[in-house]
Every structure is written in structure tokens, then in C-alpha cells.
PDB file of C-alpha atoms in Angstrom:
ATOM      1  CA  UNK A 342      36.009  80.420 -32.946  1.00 53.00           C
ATOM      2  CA  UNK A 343      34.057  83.534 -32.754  1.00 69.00           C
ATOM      3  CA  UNK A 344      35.496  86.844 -34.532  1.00 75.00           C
ATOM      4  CA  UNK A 345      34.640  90.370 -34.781  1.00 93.00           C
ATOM      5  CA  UNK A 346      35.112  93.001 -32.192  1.00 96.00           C
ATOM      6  CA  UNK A 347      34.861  92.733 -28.465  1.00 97.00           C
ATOM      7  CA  UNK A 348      35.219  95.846 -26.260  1.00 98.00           C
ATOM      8  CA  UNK A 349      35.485  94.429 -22.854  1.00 98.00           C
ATOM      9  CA  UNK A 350      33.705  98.009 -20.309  1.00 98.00           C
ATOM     10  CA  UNK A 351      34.488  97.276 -16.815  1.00 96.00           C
ATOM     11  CA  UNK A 352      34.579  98.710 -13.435  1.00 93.00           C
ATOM     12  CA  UNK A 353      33.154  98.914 -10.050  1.00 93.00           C
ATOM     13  CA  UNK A 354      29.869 100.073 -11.524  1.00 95.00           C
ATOM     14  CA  UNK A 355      28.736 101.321  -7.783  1.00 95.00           C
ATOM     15  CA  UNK A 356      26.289 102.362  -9.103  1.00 96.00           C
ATOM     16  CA  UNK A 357      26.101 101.697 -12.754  1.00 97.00           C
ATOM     17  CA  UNK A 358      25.325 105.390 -13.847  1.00 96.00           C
ATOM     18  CA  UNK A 359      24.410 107.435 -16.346  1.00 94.00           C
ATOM     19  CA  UNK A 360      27.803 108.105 -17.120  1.00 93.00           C
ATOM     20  CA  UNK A 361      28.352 104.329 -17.853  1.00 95.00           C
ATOM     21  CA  UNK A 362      25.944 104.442 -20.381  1.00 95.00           C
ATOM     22  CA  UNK A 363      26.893 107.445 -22.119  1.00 93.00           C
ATOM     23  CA  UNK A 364      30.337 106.022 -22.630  1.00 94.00           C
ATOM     24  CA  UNK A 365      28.707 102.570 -23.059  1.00 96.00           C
ATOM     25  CA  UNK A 366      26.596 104.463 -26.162  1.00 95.00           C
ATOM     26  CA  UNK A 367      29.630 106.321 -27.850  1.00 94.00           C
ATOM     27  CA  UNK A 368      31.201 102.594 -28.131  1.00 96.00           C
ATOM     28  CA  UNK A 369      28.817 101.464 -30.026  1.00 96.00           C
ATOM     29  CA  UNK A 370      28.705 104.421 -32.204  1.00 94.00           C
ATOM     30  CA  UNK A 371      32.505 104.233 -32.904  1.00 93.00           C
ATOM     31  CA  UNK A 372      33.158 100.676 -33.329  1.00 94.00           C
ATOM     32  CA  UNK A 373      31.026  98.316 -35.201  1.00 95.00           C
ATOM     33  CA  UNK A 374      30.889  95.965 -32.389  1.00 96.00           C
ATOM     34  CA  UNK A 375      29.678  92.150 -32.008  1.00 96.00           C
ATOM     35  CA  UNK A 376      29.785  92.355 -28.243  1.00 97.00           C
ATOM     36  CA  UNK A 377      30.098  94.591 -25.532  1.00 98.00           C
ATOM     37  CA  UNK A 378      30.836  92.806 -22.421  1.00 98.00           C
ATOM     38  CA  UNK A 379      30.257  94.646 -19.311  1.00 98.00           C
ATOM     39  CA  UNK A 380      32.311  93.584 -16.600  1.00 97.00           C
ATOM     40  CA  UNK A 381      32.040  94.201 -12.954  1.00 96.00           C
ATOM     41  CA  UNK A 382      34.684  94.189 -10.199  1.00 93.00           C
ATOM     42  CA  UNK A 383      34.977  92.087  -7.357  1.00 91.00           C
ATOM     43  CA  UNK A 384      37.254  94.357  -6.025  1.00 75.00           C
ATOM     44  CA  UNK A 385      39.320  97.042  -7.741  1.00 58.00           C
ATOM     45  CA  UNK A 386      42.987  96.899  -7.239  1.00 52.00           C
ATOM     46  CA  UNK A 387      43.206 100.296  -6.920  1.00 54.00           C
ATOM     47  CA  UNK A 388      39.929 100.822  -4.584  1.00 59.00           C
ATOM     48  CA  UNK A 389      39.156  99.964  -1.373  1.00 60.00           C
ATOM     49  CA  UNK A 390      35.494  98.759  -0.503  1.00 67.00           C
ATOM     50  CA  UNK A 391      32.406  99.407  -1.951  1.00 83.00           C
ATOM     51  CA  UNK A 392      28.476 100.754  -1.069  1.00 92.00           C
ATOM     52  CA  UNK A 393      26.924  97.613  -3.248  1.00 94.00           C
ATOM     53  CA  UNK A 394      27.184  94.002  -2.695  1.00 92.00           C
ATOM     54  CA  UNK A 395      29.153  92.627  -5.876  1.00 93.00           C
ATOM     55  CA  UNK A 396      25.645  90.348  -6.258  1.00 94.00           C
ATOM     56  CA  UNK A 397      24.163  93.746  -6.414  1.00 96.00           C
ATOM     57  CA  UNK A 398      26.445  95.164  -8.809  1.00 96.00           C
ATOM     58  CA  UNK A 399      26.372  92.250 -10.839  1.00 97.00           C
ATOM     59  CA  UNK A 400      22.264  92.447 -11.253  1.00 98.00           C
ATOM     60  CA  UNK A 401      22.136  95.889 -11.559  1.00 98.00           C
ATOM     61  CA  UNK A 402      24.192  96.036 -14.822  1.00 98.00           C
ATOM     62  CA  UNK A 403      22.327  92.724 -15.800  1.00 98.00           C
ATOM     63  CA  UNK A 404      19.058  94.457 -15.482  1.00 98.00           C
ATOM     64  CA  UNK A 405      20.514  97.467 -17.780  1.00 97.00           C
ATOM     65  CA  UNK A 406      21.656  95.422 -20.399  1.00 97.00           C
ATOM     66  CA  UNK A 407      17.896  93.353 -20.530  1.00 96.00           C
ATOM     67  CA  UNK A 408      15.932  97.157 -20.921  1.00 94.00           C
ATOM     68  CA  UNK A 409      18.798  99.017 -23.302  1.00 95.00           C
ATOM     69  CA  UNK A 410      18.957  99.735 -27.089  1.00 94.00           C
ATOM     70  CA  UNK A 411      21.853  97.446 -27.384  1.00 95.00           C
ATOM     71  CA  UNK A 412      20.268  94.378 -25.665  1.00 94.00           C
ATOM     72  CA  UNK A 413      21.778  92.159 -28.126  1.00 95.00           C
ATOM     73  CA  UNK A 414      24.876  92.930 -28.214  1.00 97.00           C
ATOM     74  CA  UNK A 415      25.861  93.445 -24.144  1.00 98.00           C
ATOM     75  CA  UNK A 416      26.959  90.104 -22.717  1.00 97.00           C
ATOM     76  CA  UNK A 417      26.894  90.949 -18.456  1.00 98.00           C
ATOM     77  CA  UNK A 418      30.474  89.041 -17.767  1.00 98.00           C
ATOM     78  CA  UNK A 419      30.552  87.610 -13.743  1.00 97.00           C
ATOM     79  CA  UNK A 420      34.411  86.425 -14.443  1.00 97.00           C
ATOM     80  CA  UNK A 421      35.632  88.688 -12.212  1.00 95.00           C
ATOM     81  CA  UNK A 422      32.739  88.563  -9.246  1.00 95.00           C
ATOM     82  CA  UNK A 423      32.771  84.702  -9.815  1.00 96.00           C
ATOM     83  CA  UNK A 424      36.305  84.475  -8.644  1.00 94.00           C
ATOM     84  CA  UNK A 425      35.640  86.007  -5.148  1.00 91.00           C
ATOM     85  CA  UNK A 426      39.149  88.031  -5.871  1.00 89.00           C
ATOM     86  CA  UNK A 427      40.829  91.136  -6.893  1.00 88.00           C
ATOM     87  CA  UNK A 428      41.398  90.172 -10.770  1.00 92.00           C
ATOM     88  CA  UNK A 429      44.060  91.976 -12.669  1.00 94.00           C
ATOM     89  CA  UNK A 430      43.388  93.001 -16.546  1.00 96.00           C
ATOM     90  CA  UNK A 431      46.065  90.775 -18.322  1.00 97.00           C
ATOM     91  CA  UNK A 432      43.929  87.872 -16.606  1.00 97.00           C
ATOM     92  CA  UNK A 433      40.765  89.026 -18.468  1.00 97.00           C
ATOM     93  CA  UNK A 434      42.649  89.367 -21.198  1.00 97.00           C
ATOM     94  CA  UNK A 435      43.737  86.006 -21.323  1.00 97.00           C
ATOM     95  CA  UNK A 436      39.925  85.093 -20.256  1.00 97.00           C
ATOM     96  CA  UNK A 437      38.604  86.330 -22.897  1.00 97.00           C
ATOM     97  CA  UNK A 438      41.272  85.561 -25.938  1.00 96.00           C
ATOM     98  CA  UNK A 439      40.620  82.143 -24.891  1.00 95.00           C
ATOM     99  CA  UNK A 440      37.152  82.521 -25.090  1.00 95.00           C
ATOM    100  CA  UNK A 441      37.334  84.533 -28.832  1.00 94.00           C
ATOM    101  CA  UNK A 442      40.489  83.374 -30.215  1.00 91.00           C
ATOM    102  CA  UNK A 443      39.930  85.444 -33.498  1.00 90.00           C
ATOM    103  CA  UNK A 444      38.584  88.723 -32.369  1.00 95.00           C
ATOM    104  CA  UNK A 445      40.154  91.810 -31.787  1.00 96.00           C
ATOM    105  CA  UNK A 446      39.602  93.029 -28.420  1.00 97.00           C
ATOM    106  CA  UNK A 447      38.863  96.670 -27.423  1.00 97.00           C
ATOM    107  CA  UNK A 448      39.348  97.738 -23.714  1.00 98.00           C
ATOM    108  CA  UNK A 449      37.387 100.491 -21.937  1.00 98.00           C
ATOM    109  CA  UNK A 450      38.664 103.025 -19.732  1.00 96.00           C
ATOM    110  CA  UNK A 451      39.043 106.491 -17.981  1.00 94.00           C
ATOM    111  CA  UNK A 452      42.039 108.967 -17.888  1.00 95.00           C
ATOM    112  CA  UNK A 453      43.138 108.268 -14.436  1.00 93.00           C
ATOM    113  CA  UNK A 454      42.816 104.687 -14.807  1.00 94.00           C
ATOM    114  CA  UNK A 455      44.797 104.791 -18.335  1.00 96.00           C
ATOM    115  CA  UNK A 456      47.600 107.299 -17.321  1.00 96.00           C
ATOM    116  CA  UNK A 457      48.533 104.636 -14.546  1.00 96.00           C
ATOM    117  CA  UNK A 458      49.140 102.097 -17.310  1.00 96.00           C
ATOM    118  CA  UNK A 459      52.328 101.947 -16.577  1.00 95.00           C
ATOM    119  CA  UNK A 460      52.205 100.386 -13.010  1.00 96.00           C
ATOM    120  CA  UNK A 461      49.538  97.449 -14.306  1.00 96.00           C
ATOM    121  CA  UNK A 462      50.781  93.925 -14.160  1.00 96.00           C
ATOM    122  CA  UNK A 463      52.485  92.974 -17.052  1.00 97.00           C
ATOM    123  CA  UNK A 464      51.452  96.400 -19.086  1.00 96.00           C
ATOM    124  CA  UNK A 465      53.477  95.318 -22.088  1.00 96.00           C
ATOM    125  CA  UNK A 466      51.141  91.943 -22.858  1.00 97.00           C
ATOM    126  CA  UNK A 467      48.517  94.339 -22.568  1.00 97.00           C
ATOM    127  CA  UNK A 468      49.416  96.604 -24.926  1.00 96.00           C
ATOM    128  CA  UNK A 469      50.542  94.205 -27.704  1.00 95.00           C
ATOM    129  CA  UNK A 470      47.183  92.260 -27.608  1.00 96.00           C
ATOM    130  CA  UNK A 471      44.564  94.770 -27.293  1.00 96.00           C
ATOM    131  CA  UNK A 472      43.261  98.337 -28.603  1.00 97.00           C
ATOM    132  CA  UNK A 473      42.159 101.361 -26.066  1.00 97.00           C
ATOM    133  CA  UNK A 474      39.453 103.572 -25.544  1.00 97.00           C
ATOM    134  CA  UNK A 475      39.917 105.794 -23.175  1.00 97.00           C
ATOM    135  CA  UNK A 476      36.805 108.379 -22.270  1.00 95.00           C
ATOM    136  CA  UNK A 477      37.650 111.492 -20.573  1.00 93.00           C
ATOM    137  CA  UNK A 478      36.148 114.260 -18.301  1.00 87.00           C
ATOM    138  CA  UNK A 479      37.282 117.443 -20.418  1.00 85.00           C
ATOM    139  CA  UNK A 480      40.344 118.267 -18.347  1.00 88.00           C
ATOM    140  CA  UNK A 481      42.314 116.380 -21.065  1.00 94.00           C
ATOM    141  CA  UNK A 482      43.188 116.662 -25.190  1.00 95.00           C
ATOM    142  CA  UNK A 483      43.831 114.677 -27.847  1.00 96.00           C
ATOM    143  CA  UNK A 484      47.421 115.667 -28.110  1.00 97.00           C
ATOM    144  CA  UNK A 485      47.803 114.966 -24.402  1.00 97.00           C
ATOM    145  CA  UNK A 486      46.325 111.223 -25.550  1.00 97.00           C
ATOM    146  CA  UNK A 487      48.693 111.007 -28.201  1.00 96.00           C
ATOM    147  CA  UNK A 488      51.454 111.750 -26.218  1.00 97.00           C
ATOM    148  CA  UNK A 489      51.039 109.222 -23.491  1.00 96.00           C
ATOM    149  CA  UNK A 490      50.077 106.937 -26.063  1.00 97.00           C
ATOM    150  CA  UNK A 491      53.475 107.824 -27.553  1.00 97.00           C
ATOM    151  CA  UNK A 492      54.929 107.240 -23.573  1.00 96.00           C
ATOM    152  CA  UNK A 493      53.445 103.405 -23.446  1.00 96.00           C
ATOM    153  CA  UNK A 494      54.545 102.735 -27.378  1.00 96.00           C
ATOM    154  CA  UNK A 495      50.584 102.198 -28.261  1.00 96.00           C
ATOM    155  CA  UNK A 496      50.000 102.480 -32.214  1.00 93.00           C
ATOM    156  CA  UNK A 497      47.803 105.537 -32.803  1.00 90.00           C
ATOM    157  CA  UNK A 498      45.611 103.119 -34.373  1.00 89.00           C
ATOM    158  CA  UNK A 499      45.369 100.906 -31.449  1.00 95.00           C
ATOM    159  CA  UNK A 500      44.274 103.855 -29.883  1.00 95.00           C
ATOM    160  CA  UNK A 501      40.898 106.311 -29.436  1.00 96.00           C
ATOM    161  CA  UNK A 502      40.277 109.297 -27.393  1.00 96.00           C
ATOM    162  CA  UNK A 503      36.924 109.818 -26.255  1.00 93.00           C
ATOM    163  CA  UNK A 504      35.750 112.625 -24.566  1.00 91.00           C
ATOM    164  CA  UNK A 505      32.437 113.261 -22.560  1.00 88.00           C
ATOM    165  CA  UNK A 506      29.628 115.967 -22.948  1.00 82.00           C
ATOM    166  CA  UNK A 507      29.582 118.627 -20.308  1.00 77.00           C
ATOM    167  CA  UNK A 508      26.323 117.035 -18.997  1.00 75.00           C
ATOM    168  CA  UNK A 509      28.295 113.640 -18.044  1.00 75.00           C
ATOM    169  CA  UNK A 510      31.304 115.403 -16.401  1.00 74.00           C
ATOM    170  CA  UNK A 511      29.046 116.412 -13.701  1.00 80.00           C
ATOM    171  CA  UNK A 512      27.762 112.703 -12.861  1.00 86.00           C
ATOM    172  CA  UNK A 513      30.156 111.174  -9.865  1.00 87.00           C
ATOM    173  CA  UNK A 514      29.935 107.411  -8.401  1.00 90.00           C
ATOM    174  CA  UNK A 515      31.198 109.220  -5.603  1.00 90.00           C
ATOM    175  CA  UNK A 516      28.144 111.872  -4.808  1.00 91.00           C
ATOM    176  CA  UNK A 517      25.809 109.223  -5.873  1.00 93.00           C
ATOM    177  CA  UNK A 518      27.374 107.319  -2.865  1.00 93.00           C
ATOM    178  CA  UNK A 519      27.141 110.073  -0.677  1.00 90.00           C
ATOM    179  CA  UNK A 520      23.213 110.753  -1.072  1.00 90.00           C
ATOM    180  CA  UNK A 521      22.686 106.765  -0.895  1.00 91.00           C
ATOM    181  CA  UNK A 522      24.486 107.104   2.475  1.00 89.00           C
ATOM    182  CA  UNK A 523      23.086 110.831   3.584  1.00 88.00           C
ATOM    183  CA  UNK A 524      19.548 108.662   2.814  1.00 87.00           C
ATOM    184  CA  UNK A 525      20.520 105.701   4.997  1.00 88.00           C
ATOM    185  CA  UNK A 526      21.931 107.864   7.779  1.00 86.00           C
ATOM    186  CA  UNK A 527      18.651 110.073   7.554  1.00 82.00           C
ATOM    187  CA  UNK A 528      16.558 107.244   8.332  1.00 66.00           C
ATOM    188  CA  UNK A 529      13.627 107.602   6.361  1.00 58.00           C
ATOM    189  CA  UNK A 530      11.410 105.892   3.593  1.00 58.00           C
ATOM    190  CA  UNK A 531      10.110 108.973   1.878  1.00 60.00           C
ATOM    191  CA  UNK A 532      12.869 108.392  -1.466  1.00 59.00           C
ATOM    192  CA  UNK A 533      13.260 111.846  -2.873  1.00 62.00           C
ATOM    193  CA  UNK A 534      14.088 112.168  -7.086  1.00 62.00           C
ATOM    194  CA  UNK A 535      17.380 113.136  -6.001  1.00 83.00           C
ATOM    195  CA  UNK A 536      18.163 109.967  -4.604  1.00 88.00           C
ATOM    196  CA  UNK A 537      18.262 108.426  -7.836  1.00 91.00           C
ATOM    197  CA  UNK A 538      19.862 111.727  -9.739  1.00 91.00           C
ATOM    198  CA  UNK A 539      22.653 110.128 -12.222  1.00 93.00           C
ATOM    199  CA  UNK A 540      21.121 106.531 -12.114  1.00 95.00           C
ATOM    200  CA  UNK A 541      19.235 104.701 -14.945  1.00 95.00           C
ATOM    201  CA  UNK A 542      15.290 104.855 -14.026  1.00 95.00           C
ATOM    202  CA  UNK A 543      15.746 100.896 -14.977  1.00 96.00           C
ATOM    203  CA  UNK A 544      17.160 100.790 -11.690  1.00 97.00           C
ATOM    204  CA  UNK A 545      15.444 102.213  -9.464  1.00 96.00           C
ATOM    205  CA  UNK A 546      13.194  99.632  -8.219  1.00 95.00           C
ATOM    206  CA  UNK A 547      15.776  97.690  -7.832  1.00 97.00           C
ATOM    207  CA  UNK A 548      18.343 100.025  -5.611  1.00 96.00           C
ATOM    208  CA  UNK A 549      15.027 101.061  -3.682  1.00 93.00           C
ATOM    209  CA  UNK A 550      14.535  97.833  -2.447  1.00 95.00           C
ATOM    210  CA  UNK A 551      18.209  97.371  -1.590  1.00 95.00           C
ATOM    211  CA  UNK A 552      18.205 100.513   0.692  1.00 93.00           C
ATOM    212  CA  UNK A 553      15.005  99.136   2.725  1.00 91.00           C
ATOM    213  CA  UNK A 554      16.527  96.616   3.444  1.00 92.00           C
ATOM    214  CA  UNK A 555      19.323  98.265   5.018  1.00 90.00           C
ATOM    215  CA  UNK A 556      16.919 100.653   6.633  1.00 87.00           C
ATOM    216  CA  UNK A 557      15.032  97.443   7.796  1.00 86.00           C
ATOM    217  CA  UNK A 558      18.608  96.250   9.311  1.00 85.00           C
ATOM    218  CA  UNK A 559      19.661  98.993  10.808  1.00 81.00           C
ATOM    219  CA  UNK A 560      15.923  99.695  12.487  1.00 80.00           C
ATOM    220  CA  UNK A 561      15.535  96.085  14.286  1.00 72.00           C
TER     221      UNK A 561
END
């Protein structure tokens, strides 16, 4: 049975930006991990739809963690996208204690995401059988972490506050999603840089072809 410490990173990842990987980076430098595992949704239960294909999603952080500096220690999980379903945390917990009996698990999160705590499924098995990191934009401070720490009875050492740089703050899944769809609408082939603002350069390539296919789709 494998031991150590897993911090389990998921999300919609549409894109995977460079805010993912900042956050993705200060894990590593806090915890002396033996796995990340980077998990895409299927479908977020708090989210409707999405601008990538979970296939898409799925490659796209696969093709990250082949080019990055911690290659060998990101394992790309398709648990979720594999089960064609909206998945709920406690059931990746329970994934993935059955899969590493002995470790301690670490999950990975925002503000908004960890201030709704409270309203997950089964909350309390949650927060008895794993540790938190939650990243945050800058609107937030550590005594406001401690004290809804304090609200959902989470250990201060089960518990880390991580904030962003300034330079982060400013990246948004949800502008990136706005030029892919501005470029779509527009109709044309010539991709400008700012097409790609916020997203890895690994990717690229690999979003570029995406979109002409679309364009290719919505042209015949």
C-alpha cells in the first residue's frame, strides 16, 4: 500500500491556465509531495456546461503534466471523465483512499468553492479524512481562513491558506472563454497572441487545432 502525500487538484480546467499552474507550483513548494493528481471534471456540480470537450480537457492537462518541472510526480486522473457523470468529492475520496490506503490526502481548492463546504455531500467524511488547501484571489485573509476553518471544525493543522500573486488574480477561465468564443464568432484563421493570453504555450498547438476544427464545422 502506497504512503506519503497525495494532494488530489481538480476542476473543470476549461482551459487549464496559467493560474492552474501557479497554484499547481506553490503545492509542491509547501508540501513534500509523492503525487499530485490532477483531476478533471466531467461536469461540475456547481457549473453548467463547458467550452472543451471533457476528451479535450482531459489531454490538455495530460499534455501539461508530460512538458512540466514536476513530470514525475503529476499522475493525470480520468476517474471522474471516465464515469460519464457529475462525481461528488467524498466519492474521490473514497477513490482514492482505496487506491492509497496509507497516505494522507491533501485536497485543492479556491475560496468560493471552500466557503460552500458546508452544502457538499456528506461534508463531515470529508473533513475527518482529508487536509485543505485552499488558494485565494487576494480579496481574502488568513484570519478570515481561520475562522471558517473554525465554522467547519477543521484542525488548523489540517488546514493551509494560500494566496495568489497579483499577476494570477488577473487570469480568468471565464475571459479566456470569451476570446476563444469572440475568435470562433469572428470567423477567422489569423490566431492573434491574445488568443492564447493566460494559457500554457504547451498548449497551444493543441487548442489551435481544436478551434479549426470548429471553424471547419461551422464553415461547411
Amino acid at each position: 500500500m502506497e504512503s506519503g502525500v497525495y494532494a488530489i487538484f481538480g476542476g473543470s480546467f476549461d482551459p487549464l491556465h496559467n493560474g492552474h499552474i501557479e497554484i499547481i507550483d506553490q503545492v509542491f513548494h509547501t508540501f513534500d509531495l509523492h503525487k499530485l493528481l490532477l483531476l478533471p471534471a466531467f461536469c461540475s456540480p456547481f457549473k453548467n456546461g463547458s467550452f472543451f470537450m471533457p476528451k479535450h480537457r482531459l489531454q490538455m492537462c495530460a499534455l501539461y503534466a508530460k512538458e512540466c518541472i514536476h513530470k514525475d510526480k503529476i499522475e493525470v486522473c480520468d476517474f471522474e471523465i471516465a464515469r460519464q457523470k457529475t462525481t461528488y468529492t467524498v466519492e474521490v475520496l473514497r477513490y482514492f483512499q482505496a487506491r492509497f490506503a496509507n497516505a494522507r490526502i491533501v485536497f485543492v481548492q479556491g475560496w468560493d468553492s471552500f466557503e460552500s463546504l458546508g452544502n457538499w455531500r456528506e461534508f463531515r467524511i470529508l473533513t475527518q479524512n482529508m487536509d485543505f488547501v485552499v488558494f485565494d484571489r487576494g480579496a481574502h485573509t488568513q484570519k478570515d481562513f481561520e475562522n471558517l476553518c473554525a465554522k467547519f471544525m477543521i484542525p488548523a493543522l489540517n488546514a493551509r491558506f494560500l494566496p495568489l500573486s497579483k499577476e494570477v488574480c488577473t487570469i480568468s477561465s471565464t475571459q479566456i472563454r470569451a476570446r476563444l468564443h469572440s475568435y470562433l464568432d469572428s470567423r477567422t484563421q489569423n490566431h492573434s497572441d491574445n488568443v492564447f493570453d493566460g494559457i500554457p504555450k504547451c498548449l497551444h498547438e493543441y487548442i489551435a487545432e481544436i478551434l479549426a476544427l470548429e471553424l471547419t464545422k461551422r464553415t461547411n
